[in-house]
Coordinates of C-alpha atoms and ligand atoms in Angstrom, one line a residue:
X1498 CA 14.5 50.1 -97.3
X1499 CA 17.9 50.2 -99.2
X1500 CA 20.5 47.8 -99.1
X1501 CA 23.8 48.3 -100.4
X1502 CA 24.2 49.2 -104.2
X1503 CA 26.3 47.8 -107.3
X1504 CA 26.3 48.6 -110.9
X1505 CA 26.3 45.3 -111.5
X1506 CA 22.7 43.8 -111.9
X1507 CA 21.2 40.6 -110.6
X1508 CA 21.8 37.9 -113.7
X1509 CA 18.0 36.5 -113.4
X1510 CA 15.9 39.5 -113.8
X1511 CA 12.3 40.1 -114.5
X1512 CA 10.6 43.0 -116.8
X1513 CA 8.4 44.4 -114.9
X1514 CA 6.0 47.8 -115.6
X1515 CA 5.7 50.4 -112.9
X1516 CA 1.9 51.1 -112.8
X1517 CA 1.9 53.3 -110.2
X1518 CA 3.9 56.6 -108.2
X1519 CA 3.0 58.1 -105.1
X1520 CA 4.5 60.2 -103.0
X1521 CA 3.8 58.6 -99.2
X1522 CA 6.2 61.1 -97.3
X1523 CA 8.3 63.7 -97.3
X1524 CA 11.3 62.3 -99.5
X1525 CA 9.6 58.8 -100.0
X1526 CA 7.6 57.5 -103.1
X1527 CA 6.3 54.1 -103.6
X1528 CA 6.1 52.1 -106.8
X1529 CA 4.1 49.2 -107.7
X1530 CA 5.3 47.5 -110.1
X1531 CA 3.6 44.8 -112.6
X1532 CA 4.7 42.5 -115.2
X1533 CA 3.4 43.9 -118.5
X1534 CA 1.7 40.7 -119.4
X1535 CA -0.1 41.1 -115.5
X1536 CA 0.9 37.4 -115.1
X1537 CA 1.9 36.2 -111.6
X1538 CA 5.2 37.5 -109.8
X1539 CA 7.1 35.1 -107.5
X1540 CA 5.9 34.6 -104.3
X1541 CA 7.3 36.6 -101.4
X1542 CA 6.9 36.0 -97.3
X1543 CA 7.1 39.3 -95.0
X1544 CA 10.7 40.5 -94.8
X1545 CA 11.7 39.7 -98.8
X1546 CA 13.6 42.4 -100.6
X1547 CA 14.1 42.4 -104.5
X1548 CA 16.6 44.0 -107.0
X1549 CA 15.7 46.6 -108.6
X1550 CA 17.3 47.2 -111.8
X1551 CA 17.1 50.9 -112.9
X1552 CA 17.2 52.3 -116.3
X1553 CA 20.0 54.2 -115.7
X1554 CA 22.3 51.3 -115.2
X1555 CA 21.9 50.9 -111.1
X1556 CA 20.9 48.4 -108.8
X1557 CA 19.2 48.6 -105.9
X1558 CA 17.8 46.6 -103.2
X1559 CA 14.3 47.5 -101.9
X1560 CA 11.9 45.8 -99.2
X1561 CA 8.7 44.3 -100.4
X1562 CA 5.8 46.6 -98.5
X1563 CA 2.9 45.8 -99.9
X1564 CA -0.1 42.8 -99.7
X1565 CA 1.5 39.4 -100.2
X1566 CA -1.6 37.7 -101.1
X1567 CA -1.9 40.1 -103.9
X1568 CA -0.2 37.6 -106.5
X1569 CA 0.5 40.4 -109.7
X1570 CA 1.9 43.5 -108.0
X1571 CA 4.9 44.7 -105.9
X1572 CA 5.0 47.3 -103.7
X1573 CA 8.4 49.3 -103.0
X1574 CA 9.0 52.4 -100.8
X1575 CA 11.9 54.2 -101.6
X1576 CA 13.4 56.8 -99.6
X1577 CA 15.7 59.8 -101.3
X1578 CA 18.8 59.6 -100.0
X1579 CA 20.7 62.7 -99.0
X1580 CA 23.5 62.7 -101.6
X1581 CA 20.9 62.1 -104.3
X1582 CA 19.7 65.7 -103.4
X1583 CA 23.1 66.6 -104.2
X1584 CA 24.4 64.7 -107.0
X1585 CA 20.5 64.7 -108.6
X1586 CA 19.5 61.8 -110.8
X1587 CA 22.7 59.8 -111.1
X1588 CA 21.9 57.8 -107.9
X1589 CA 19.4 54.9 -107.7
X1590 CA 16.9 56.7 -105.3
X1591 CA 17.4 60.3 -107.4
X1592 CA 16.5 58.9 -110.4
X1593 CA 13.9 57.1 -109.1
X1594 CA 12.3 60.4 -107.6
X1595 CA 12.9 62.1 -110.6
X1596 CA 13.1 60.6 -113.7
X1597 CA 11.1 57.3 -113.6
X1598 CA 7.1 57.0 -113.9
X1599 CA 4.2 54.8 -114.2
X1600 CA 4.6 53.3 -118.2
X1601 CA 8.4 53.1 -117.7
X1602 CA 9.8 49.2 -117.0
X1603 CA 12.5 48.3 -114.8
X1604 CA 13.9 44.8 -114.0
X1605 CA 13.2 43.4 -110.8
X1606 CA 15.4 39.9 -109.1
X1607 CA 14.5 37.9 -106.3
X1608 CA 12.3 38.3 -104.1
X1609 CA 14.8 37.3 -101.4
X1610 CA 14.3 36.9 -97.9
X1611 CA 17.1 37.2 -95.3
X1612 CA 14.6 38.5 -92.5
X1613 CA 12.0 36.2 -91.6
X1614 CA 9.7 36.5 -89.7
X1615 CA 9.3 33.3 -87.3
X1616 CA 6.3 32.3 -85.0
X1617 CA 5.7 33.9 -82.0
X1618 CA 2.9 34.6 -79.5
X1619 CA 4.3 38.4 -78.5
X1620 CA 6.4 40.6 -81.3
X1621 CA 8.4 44.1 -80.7
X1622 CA 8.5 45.7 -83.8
X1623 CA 11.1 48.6 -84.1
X1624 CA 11.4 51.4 -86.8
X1625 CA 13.5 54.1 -87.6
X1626 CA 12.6 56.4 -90.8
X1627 CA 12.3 54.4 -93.8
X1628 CA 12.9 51.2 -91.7
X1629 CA 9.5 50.9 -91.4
X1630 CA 9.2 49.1 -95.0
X1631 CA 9.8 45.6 -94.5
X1632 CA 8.0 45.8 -91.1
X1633 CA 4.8 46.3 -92.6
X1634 CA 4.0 43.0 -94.1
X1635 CA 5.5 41.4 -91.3
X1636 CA 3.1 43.6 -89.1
X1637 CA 0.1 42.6 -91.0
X1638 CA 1.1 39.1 -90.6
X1639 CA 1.3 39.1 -87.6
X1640 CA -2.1 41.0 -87.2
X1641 CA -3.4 38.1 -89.1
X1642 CA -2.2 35.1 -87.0
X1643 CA -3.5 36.9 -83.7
X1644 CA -0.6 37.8 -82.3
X1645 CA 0.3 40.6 -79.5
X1646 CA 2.3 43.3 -80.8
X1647 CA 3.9 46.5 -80.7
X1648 CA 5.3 48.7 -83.4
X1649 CA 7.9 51.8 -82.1
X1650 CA 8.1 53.6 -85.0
X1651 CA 10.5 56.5 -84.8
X1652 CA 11.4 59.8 -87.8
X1653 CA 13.0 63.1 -87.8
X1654 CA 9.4 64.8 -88.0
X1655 CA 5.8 63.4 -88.6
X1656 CA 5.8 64.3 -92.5
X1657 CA 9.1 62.3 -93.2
X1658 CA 7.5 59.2 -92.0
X1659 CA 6.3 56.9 -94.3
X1660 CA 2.7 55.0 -94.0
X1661 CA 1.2 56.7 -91.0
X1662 CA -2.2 55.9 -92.6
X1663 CA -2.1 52.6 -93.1
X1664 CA -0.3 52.1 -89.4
X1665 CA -3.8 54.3 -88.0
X1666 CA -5.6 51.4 -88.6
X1667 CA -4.5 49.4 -85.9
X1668 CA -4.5 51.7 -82.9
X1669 CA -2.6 51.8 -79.5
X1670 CA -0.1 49.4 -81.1
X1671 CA 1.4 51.5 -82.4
X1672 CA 3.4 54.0 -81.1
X1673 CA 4.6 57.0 -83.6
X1674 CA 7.4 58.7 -82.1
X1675 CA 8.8 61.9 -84.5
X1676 CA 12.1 63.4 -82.8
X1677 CA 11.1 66.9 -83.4
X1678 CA 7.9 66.2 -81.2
X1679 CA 8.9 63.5 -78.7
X1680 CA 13.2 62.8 -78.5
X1681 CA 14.6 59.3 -79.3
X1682 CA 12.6 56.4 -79.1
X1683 CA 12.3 55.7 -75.2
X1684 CA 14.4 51.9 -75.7
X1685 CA 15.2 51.2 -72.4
X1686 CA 11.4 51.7 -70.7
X1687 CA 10.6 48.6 -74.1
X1688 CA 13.9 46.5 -73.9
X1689 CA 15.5 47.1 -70.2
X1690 CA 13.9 43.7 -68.9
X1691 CA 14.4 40.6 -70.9
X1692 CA 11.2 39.0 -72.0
X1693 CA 11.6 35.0 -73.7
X1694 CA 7.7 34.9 -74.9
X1695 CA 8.8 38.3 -77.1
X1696 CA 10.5 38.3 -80.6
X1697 CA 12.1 42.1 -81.4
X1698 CA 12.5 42.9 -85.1
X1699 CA 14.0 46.2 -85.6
X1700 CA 15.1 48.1 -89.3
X1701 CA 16.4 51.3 -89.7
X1702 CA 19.8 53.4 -89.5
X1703 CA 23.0 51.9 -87.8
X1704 CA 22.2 53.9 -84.9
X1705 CA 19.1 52.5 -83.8
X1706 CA 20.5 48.9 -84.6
X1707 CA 23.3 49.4 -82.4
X1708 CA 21.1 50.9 -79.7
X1709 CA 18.8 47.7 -80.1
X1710 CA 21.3 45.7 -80.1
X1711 CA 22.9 47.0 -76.9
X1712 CA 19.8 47.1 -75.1
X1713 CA 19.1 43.4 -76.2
X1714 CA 22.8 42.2 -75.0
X1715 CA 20.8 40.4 -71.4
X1716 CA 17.9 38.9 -73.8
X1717 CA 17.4 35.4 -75.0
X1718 CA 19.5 34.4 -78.0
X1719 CA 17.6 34.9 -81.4
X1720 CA 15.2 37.3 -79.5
X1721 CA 16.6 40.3 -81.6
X1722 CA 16.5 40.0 -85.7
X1723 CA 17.9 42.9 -87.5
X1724 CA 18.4 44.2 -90.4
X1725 CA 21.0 46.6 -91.9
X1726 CA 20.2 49.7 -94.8
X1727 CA 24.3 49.2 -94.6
X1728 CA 27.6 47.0 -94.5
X1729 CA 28.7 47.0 -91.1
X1730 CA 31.7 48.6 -90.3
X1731 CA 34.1 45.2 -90.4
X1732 CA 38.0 44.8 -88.6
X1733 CA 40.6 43.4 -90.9
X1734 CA 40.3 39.7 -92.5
X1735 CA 41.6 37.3 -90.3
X1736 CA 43.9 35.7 -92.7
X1737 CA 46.0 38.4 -94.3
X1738 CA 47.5 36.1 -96.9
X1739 CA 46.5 34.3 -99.8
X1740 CA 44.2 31.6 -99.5
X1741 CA 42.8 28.8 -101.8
X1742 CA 39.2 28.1 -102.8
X1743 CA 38.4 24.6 -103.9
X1744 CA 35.3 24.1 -105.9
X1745 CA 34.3 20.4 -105.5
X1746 CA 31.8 20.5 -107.8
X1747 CA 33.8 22.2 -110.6
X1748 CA 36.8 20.6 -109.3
X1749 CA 38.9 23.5 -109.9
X1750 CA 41.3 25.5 -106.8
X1751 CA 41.7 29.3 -107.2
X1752 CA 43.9 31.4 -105.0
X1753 CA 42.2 34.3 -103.4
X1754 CA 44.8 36.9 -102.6
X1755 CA 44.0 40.2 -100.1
X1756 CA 43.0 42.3 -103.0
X1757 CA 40.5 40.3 -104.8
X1758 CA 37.0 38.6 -103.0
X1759 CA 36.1 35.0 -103.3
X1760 CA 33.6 35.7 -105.7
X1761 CA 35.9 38.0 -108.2
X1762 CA 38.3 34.3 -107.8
X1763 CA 36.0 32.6 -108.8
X1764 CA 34.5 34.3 -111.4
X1765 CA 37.8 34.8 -113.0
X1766 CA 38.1 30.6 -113.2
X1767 CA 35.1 30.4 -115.4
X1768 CA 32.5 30.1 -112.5
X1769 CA 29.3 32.2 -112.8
X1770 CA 28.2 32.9 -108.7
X1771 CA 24.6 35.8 -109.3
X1772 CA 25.3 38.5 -106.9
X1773 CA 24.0 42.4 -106.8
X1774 CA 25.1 44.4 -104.1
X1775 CA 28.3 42.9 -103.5
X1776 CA 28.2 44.6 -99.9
X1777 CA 27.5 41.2 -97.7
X1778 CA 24.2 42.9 -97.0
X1779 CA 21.3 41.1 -99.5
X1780 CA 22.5 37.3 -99.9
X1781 CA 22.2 36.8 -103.3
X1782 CA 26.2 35.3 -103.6
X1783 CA 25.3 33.2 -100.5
X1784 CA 27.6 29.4 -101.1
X1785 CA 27.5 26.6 -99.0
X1786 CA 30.6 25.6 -97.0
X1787 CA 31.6 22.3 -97.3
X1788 CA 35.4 22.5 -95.7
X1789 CA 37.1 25.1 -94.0
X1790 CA 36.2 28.1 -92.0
X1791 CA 35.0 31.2 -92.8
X1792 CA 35.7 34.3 -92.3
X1793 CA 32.3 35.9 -92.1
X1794 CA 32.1 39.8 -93.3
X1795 CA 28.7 40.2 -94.2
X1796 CA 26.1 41.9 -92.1
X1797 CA 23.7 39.3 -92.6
X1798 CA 24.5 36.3 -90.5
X1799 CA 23.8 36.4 -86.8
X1800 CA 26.3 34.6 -84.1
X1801 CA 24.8 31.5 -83.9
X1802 CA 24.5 31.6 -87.9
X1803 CA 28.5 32.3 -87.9
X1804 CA 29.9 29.6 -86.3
X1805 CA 28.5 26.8 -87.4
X1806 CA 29.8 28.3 -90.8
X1807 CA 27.9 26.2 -93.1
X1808 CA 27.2 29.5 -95.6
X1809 CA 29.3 32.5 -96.5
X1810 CA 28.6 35.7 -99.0
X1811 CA 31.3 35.7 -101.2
X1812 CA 31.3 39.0 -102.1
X1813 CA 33.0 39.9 -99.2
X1814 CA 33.7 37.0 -96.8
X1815 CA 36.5 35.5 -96.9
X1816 CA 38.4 32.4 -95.0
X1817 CA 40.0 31.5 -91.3
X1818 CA 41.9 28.5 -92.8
X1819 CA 44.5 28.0 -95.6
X1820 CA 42.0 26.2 -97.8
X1821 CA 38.4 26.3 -97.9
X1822 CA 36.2 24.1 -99.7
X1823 CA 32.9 25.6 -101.1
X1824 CA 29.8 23.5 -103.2
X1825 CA 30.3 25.4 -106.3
Ligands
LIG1120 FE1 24.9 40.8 -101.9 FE2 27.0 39.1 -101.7 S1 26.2 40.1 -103.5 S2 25.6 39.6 -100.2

């Protein structure tokens, strides 16, 4: 899965090799990639994403999909997105497609994880095209620990979707559900009655995360995780005027006026905050809160998350109060 994009990379990236190119689905390659040295990458847990920093100057955030316990190799899918048909390899996916093969190396940050998967006897797991990427650890996992599950996995037509084989494996729970065979995925028969022993994890387009998320509006709190290929759509900042930032640890105050973000503030005082996708959507500019309130614009935090308002992404949050105070 894809979140967001910049041009600006990660600052603490890896070289990494990619050792391997396959195409998995219509439109969807996988790459494992491998440090040249075939030392030990970080450790990940099922839901982690990482940077990936392209030759051509791009960054891109893709879901880990492969075995976790497998200590030296990644394992990205990586759907082409439709305007990289058009505009060819000048995208991150196009060039990906087109132009980069096992030998070449990349840089890789992270692994991040802003989509954990926490215990539970009884997991929905929910899919929509190329959505299905960080479910698959987590599905494994899950398998592992002896938990009930269900995967609805849902494409435009059977060849677009990615991993069928691997998802054979495990039988009747999973449920493959291509539109051009079948219609939508059947939500309400799944999510109609609210079930407290069942955690929901759902990826894929804003469609299907708003129709989850409707269908989950009578469940427990926290039963429903998400997570977004995209910003959300956002209404305007709270505070339309200029606010101040106070770094305690740096002990320097910058003004953030409606133009600018918090992080561009602080980076012009000196301040180095790593971020990549500068979208609110893959956490690396995440800043503790130590005074004030946020104004949260990410798509990252859920409600609960929000108002207790001890974190904000800088890239695109921004503040409730005349004067925040952030540990930076
Ligand atoms: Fe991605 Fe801020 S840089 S959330």
């Amino acid at each position: 899965m894809v979140r967001g994009a910049s041009t600006a990379g990660p600052a603490n990236t890896v070289t990494v090799s990619v050792t391997a190119k396959a195409l998995v689905a219509e439109d969807v390659v996988t790459l494992t990639l491998e440090r040249p040295d075939e030392g030990r990458l970080p450790d990940w847990t099922p839901g982690s994403h990482i940077d990936l920093v392209l030759p051509n100057g791009l960054t891109r955030q893709y879901s880990l999909c492969g075995d976790r316990w497998d200590a030296r190799s990644y394992r990205v899918g990586i759907l082409r997105e439709p305007a990289s048909r058009r505009g060819g390899s000048g995208s991150g996916s196009g060039y990906v497609h087109d132009e980069l093969w096992p030998g070449d190396r990349v840089g890789i940050g992270g692994p991040r994880n802003n989509f954990h998967l926490v215990p539970s006897e009884t997991y929905l797991f929910i899919a929509g095209g190329i959505g299905i990427t960080p479910l698959l650890p987590m599905i494994h996992q899950a398998d592992l620990m002896g938990a009930q599950w269900n995967l609805l996995y849902g494409g435009r037509r059977r060849m677009s979707m990615a991993f069928l084989d691997e998802l054979a494996g495990y039988g009747e729970c999973v449920h493959v559900v291509p539109q051009d065979e079948f219609g939508l995925l059947d939500l309400s028969s799944w999510l109609d009655a609210p079930r407290p022993d069942v955690k929901v994890y759902c990826c894929g387009p804003a469609g299907l995360l708003d129709a989850v998320e409707a269908a989950c509006r009578t469940w427990p709190p926290h039963a429903l995780r998400t997570e977004r290929f995209a910003a959300r759509e956002q209404d305007a900042p709270v505070h339309g005027a200029p606010f101040d930032v106070e770094l305690r640890r740096s002990g320097a105050t910058v003004t953030v006026t409606p133009d600018i973000s918090v992080l561009d503030a602080v980076g012009a005082a000196g301040i180095e905050v790593f971020s990549s996708c500068r979208q609110g959507v893959c956490g690396t500019c995440e800043t503790t809160v130590l005074e004030g309130r946020p104004d949260h614009r990410d798509s990252i935090l859920d409600a609960d998350e929000r108002a207790v308002g001890a974190c904000m992404f800088i890239c695109v949050s921004r503040s409730c109060t005349d004067r925040l105070v952030l540990d930076l």
